[in-house]
XYZ file of C-alpha atoms in Angstrom:
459
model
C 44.364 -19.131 -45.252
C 44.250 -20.678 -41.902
C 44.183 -17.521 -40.386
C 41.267 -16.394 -42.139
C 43.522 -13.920 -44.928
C 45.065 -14.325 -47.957
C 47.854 -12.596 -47.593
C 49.448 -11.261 -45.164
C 51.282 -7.984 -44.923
C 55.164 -7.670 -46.073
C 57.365 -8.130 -43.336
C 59.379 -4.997 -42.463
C 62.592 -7.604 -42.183
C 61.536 -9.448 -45.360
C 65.124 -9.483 -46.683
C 66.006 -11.952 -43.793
C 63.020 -14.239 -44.072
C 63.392 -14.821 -48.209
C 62.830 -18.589 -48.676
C 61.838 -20.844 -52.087
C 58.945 -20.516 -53.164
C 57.168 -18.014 -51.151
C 56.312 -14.319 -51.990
C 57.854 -11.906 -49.777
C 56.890 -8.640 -51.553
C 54.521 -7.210 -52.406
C 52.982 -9.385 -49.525
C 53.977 -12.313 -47.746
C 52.610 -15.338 -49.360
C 52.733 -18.766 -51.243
C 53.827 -18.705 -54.665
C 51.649 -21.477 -55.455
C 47.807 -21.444 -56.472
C 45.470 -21.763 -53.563
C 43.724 -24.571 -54.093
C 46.185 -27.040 -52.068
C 46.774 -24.508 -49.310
C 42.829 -24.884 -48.633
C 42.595 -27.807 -48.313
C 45.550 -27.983 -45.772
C 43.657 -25.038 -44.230
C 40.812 -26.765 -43.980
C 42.853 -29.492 -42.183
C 44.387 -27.011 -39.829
C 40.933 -25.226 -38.885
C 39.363 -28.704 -38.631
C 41.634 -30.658 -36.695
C 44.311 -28.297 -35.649
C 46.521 -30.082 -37.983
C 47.509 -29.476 -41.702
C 47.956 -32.913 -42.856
C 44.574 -34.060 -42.494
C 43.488 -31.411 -45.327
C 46.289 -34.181 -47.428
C 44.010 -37.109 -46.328
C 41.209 -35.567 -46.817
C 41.993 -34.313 -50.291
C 42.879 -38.128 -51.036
C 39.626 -39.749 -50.112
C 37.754 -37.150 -52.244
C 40.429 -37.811 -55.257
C 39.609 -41.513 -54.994
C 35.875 -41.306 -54.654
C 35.786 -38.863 -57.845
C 38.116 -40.927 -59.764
C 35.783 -44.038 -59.095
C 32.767 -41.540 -60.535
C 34.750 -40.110 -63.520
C 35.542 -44.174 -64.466
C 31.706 -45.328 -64.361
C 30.908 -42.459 -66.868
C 33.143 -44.585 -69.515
C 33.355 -48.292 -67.896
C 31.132 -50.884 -67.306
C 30.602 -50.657 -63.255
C 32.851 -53.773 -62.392
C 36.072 -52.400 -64.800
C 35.257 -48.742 -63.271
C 35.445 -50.187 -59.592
C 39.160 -52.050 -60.256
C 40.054 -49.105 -62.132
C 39.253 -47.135 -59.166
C 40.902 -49.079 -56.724
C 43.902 -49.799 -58.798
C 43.969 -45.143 -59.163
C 43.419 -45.253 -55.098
C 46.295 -48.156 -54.223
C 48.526 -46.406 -56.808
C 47.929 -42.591 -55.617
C 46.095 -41.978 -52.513
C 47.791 -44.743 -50.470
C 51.924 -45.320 -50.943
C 52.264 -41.666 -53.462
C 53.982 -38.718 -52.110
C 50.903 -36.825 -52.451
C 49.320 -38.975 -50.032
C 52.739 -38.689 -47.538
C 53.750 -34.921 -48.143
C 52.480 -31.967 -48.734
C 53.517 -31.031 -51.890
C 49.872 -31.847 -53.062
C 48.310 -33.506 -56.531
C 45.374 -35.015 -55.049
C 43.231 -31.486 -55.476
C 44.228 -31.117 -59.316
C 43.750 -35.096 -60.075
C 39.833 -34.332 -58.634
C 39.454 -31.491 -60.880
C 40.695 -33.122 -63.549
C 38.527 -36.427 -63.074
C 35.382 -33.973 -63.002
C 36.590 -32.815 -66.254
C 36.761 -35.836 -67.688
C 33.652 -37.704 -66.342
C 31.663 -34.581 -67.261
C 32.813 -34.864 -70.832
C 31.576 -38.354 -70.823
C 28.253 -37.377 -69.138
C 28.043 -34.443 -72.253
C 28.755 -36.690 -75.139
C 25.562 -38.423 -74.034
C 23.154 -35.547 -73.174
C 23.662 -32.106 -72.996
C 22.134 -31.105 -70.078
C 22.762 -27.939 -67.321
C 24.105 -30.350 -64.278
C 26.610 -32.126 -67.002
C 27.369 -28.309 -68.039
C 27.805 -27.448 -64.623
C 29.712 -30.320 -63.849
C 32.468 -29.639 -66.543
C 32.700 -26.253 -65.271
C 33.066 -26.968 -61.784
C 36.145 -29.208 -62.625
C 37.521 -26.457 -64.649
C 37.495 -24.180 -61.773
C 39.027 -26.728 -59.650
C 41.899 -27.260 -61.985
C 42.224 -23.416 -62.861
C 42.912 -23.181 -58.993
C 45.102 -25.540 -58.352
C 47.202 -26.536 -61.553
C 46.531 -23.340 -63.748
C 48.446 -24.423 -66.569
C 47.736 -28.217 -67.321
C 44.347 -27.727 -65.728
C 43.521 -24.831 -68.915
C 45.171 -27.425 -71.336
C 43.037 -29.718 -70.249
C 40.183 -27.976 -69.703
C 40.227 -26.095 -73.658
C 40.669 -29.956 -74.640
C 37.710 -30.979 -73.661
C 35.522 -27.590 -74.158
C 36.687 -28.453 -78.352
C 36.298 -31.952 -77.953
C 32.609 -31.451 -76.267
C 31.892 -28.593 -78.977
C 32.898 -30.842 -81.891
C 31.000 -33.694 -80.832
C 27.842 -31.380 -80.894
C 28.895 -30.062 -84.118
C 29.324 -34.050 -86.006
C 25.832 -34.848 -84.218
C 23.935 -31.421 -84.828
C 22.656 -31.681 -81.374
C 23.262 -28.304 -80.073
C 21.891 -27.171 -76.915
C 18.224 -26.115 -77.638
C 18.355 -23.567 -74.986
C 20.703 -20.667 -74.449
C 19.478 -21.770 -70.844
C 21.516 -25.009 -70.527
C 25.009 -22.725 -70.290
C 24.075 -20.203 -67.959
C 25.241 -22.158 -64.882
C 28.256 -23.172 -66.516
C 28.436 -19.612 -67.304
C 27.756 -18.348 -63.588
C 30.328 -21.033 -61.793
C 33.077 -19.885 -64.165
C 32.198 -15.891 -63.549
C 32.316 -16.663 -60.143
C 35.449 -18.414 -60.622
C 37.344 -16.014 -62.481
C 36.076 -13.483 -60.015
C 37.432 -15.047 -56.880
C 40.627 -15.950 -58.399
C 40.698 -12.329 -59.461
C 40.596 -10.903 -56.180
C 42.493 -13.065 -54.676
C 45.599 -12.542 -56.940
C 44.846 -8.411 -56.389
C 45.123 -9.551 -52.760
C 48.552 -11.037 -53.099
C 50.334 -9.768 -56.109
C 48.172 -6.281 -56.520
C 46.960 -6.916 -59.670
C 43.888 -9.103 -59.986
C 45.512 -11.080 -63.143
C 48.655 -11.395 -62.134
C 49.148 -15.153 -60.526
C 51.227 -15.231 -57.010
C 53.805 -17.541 -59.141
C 54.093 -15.054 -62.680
C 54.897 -12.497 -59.282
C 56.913 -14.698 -58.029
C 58.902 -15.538 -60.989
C 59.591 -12.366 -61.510
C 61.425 -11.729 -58.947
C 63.493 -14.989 -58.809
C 63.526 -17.156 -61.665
C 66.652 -18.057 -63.337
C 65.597 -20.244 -66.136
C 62.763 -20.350 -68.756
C 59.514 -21.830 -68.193
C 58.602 -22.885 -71.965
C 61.042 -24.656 -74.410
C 60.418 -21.954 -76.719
C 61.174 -18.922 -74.255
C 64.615 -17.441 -73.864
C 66.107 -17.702 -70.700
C 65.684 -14.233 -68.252
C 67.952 -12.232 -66.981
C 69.286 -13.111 -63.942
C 67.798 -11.670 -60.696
C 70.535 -10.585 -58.216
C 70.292 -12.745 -55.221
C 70.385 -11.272 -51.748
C 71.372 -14.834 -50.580
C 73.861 -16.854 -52.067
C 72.611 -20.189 -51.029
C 68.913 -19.341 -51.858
C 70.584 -18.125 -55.337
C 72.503 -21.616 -55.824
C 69.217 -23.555 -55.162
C 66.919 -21.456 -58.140
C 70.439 -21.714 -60.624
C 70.615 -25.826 -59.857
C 67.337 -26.005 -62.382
C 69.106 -24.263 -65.020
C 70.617 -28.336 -65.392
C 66.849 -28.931 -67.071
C 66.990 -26.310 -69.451
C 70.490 -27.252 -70.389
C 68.973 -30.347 -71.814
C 66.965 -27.859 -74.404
C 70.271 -26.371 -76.122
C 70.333 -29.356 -78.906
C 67.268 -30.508 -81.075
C 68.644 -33.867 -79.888
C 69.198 -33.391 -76.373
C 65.611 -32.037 -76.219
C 63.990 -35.254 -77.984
C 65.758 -37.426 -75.615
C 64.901 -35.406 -72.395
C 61.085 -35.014 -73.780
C 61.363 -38.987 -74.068
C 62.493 -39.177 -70.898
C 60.530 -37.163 -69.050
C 57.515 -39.292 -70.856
C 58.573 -42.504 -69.556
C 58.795 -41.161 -65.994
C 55.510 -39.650 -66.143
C 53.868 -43.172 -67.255
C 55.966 -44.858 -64.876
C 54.653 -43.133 -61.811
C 51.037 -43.564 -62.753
C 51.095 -46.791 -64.513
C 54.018 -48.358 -63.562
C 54.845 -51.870 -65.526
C 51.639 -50.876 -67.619
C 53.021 -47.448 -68.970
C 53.157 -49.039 -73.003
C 49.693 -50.598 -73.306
C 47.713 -47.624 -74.359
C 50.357 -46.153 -76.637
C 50.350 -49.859 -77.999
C 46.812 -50.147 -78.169
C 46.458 -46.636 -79.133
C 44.837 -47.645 -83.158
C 41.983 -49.258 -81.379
C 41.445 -46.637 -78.337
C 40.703 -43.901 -81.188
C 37.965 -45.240 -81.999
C 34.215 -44.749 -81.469
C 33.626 -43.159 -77.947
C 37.095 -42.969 -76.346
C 38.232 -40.502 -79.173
C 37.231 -37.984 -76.788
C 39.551 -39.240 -73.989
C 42.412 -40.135 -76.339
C 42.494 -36.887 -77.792
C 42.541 -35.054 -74.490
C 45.516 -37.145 -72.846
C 47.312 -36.492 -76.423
C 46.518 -32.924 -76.031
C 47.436 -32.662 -72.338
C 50.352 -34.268 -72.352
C 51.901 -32.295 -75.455
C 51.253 -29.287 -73.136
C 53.091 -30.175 -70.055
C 56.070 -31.579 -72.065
C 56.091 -28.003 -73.660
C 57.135 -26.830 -70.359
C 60.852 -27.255 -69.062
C 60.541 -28.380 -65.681
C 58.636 -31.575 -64.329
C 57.021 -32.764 -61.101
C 55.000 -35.611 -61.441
C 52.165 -33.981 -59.700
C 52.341 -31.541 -62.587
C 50.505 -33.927 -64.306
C 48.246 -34.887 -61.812
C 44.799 -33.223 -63.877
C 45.583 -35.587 -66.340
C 45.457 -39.174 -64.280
C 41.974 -40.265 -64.732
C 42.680 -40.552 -68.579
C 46.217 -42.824 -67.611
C 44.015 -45.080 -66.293
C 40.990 -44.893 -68.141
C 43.254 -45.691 -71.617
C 44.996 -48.400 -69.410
C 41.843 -50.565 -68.281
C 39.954 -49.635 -71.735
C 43.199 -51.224 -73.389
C 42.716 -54.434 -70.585
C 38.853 -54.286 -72.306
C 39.904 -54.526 -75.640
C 42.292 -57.394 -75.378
C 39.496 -58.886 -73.138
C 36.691 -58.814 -75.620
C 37.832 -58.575 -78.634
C 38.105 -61.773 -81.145
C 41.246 -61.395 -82.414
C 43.032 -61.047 -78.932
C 40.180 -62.507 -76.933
C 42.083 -65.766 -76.821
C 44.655 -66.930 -74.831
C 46.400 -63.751 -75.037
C 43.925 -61.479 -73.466
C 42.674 -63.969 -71.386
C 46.150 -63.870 -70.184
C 47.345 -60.659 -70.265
C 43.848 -59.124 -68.387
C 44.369 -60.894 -65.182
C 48.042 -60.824 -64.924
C 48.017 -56.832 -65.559
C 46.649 -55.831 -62.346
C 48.635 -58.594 -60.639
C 51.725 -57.273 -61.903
C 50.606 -53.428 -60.836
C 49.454 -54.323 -57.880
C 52.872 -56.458 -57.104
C 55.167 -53.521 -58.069
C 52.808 -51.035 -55.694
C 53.598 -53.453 -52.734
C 57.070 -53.831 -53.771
C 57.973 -50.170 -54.314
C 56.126 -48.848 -51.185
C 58.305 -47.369 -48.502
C 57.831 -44.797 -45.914
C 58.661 -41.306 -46.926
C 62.631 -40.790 -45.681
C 62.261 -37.997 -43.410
C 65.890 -35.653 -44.295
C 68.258 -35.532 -40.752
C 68.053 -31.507 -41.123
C 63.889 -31.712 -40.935
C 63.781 -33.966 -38.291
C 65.986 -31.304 -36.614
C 64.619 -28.816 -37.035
C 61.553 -29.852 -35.434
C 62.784 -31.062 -33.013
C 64.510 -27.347 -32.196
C 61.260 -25.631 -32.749
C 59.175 -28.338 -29.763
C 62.199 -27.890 -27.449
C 61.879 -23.674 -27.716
C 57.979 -23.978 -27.609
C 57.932 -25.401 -24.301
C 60.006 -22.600 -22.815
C 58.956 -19.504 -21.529
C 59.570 -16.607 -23.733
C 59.860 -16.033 -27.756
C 62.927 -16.795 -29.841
C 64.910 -15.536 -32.762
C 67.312 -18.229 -34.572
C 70.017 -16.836 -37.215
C 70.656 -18.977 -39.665
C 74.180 -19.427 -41.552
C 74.657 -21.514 -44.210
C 78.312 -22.772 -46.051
C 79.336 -22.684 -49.583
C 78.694 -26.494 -49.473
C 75.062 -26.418 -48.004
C 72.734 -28.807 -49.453
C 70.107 -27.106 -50.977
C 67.370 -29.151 -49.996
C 68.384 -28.223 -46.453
C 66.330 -25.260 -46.060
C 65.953 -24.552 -42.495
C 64.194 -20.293 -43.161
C 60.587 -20.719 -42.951
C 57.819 -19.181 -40.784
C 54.423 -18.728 -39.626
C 51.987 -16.736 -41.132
C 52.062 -14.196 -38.343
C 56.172 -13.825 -38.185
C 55.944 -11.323 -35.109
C 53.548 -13.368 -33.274
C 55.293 -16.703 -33.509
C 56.949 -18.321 -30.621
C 59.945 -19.434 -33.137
C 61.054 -17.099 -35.657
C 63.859 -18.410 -38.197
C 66.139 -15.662 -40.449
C 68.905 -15.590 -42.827
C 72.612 -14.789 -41.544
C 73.237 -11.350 -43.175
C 76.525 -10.237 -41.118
C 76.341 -7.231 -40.263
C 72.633 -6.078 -41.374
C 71.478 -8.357 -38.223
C 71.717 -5.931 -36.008
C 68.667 -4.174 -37.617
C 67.001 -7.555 -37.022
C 68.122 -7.512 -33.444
C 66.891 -3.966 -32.719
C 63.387 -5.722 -34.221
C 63.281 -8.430 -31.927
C 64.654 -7.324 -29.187
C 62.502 -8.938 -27.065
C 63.455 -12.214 -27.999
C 65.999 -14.389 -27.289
C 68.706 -14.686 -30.034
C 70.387 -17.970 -31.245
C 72.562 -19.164 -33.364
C 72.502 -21.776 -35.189
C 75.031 -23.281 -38.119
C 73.096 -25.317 -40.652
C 76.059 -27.098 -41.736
C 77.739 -28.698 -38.256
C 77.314 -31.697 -37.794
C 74.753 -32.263 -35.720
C 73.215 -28.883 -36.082
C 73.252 -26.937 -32.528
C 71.975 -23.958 -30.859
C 74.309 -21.223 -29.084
C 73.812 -17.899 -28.128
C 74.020 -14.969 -30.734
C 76.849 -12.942 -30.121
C 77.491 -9.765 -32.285
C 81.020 -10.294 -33.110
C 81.497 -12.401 -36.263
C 84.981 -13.275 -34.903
C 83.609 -15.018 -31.828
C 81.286 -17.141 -33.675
């Protein structure tokens, strides 16, 4: 996307250069959706560096979280709420020190839910356009959770109209909604014919495919297995079949839904994670039961599915917090636990949240075999000349590890890293045969260059 393409063309030496999570055929590509790539782009073509697409995605996340809490909190509780969201994820979170992203699907999800508010009040074309636009955002960057979402509060919104019989009086008020989401689906469609060749098939469905091992839905059967060209790069995709091993036993499953439950409440709302389940009876009632019954509906879906990143619920954070501080609200205000109790609790909640923030923030651990590698790739760079590394792994490589990944332009690059495939290298030798070859063992300790040499015996 940097580069100003989609995709880019399949690599005649593709076999070498097969990584996780990356498309190889029918073009070279990410397997993800491209929301988070453009905003790294965007970082990239901005400031010649990637990461400040990351920060930049945060500060938007914050100041649309902050937005999405004043459409259902008093300003004061929507401000602490929103600083509480931005200490908590866009300040000491992996998504705000990596690049595995989050930050893009928690802003289309906070549009979503501040536009529902916004509806329930007046039905109006900006509040319509509004809920579209965050819609589109999530069906770009978290496809699944962000439709989950999004069909939760498209019934919730339509049902509302339907108990108040206030309808919109003009066929009118939907046709931007209408246009943003034809223009979505459009654009999403042509990119995926870009990638994958077919304009509805996703780069990950494409990419799964090819490589997946395991089932993505509890109620799936597990695939056939793909035959792996690479036995580490096969190792890595089987080590998830451990998750759906927990689906073999109705009880296993209840326990490893329960589980993965608490850890998604304990990333976002750490200490807090109980109150709104606790406080759930009085949360259903008059106009949260919109909110509540998209977080119930939202997070049914992504425990549906077998495998779980906590930025895979990401579109769903506003309503974690907005269930959390309306919960503080209730015990604030209310009679019966507006005593000593609430007046107790209130204060000491944020406290507490804010205490276990400071106390559990640490600098992301960089892995030995990163730092590395990075440092391989600046040493080469400031050389004369382009370079080819062959990469060999051992049976007892650690999977997370990977050293194989390139630039979008492979031929182009000053650095180009492969797969050790014995003797089909010398194909990739003919290739590059203007570079200089290295060697390089993944697996000695530390990891060091030496000249290729065609003889498997003398290396």
């Amino acid at each position: 996307l940097a580069s100003g393409r989609l995709a880019n063309p399949a690599h005649p030496m593709w076999m070498h250069f097969e990584t996780p999570y990356e498309l190889q055929q029918p073009t070279y590509a990410s397997a993800y959706p491209p929301a988070q790539g453009a905003m790294l782009a965007a970082g990239e073509a901005i400031t010649g560096r990637s990461w400040w697409g990351v920060w930049l995605s945060a500060g938007i996340m914050c100041a649309v979280l902050c937005w999405a809490f004043q459409q259902w909190l008093p300003p004061l509780w929507a401000m602490a709420t929103g600083i509480w969201a931005a200490l908590q994820l866009g300040l000491f979170s992996y998504w705000m020190n990596s690049y595995w992203g989050g930050a893009v699907s928690a802003t289309g999800g906070a549009v979503v839910v501040g536009a529902v508010a916004r509806l329930r009040r007046r039905m109006t074309r900006l509040n319509v356009a509004t809920l579209a636009t965050g819609m589109a955002v999530l069906g770009a960057s978290r496809p699944y959770e962000g439709s989950v979402l999004s069909i939760a509060a498209v019934a919730y919104v339509g049902f509302n109209c339907w108990r108040r019989g206030r309808w919109p009086a003009r066929i009118g008020t939907l046709m931007p909604a209408a246009g943003i989401l034809l223009l979505f689906i459009a654009s999403l469609s042509y990119y995926c014919w870009r990638v994958t060749g077919k304009p509805f098939e996703l780069p990950q469905m494409a990419y799964m495919k090819q490589y997946a091992v395991t089932k993505a839905f509890v109620w799936q059967t597990s695939p056939s297995p793909p035959q792996f060209r690479h036995a580490v790069l096969g190792a890595e995709l089987r080590s998830f079949q451990l998750e759906e091993r927990q689906y073999q036993s109705p009880l296993s499953g209840f326990f490893w839904t329960l589980w993965k439950t608490m850890r998604i409440g304990s990333f976002y709302l750490g200490p807090l994670l109980l109150l709104p389940p606790v406080m759930l009876p009085y949360l259903a009632r008059g106009r949260f039961q919109g909110a509540v019954f998209m977080a119930i509906v939202s997070v049914t879906g992504i425990l549906l599915t077998v495998f779980l990143e906590l930025h895979y619920a990401a579109p769903m954070s506003s309503l974690f917090y907005l269930l959390t501080a309306q919960s503080l609200r209730i015990l604030w205000v209310s009679r019966r636990y507006g005593g000593w109790i609430g007046r107790f609790l209130v204060p000491a909640s944020p406290a507490v949240a804010l205490f276990t923030i400071v106390l559990t923030a640490s600098p992301p651990a960089a892995r030995p075999a990163h730092v590395a590698r990075a440092q391989i790739i600046e040493s080469l760079t400031r050389t004369a000349g382009k370079n080819l590394i062959v990469v060999h792994y051992s049976n007892q490589h650690h999977l997370a590890d990977e050293w194989v990944f390139n630039d979008a332009d492979i031929d182009q690059s000053p650095v180009v890293w492969a797969r050790d495939m014995g003797a089909a290298n010398r194909e990739l030798l003919r290739y590059f045969s203007d570079r200089t070859v290295w060697y390089l063992d993944a697996d000695d300790a530390p990891p060091a260059l030496r000249p290729y040499v065609d003889d498997a015996t003398s290396r």
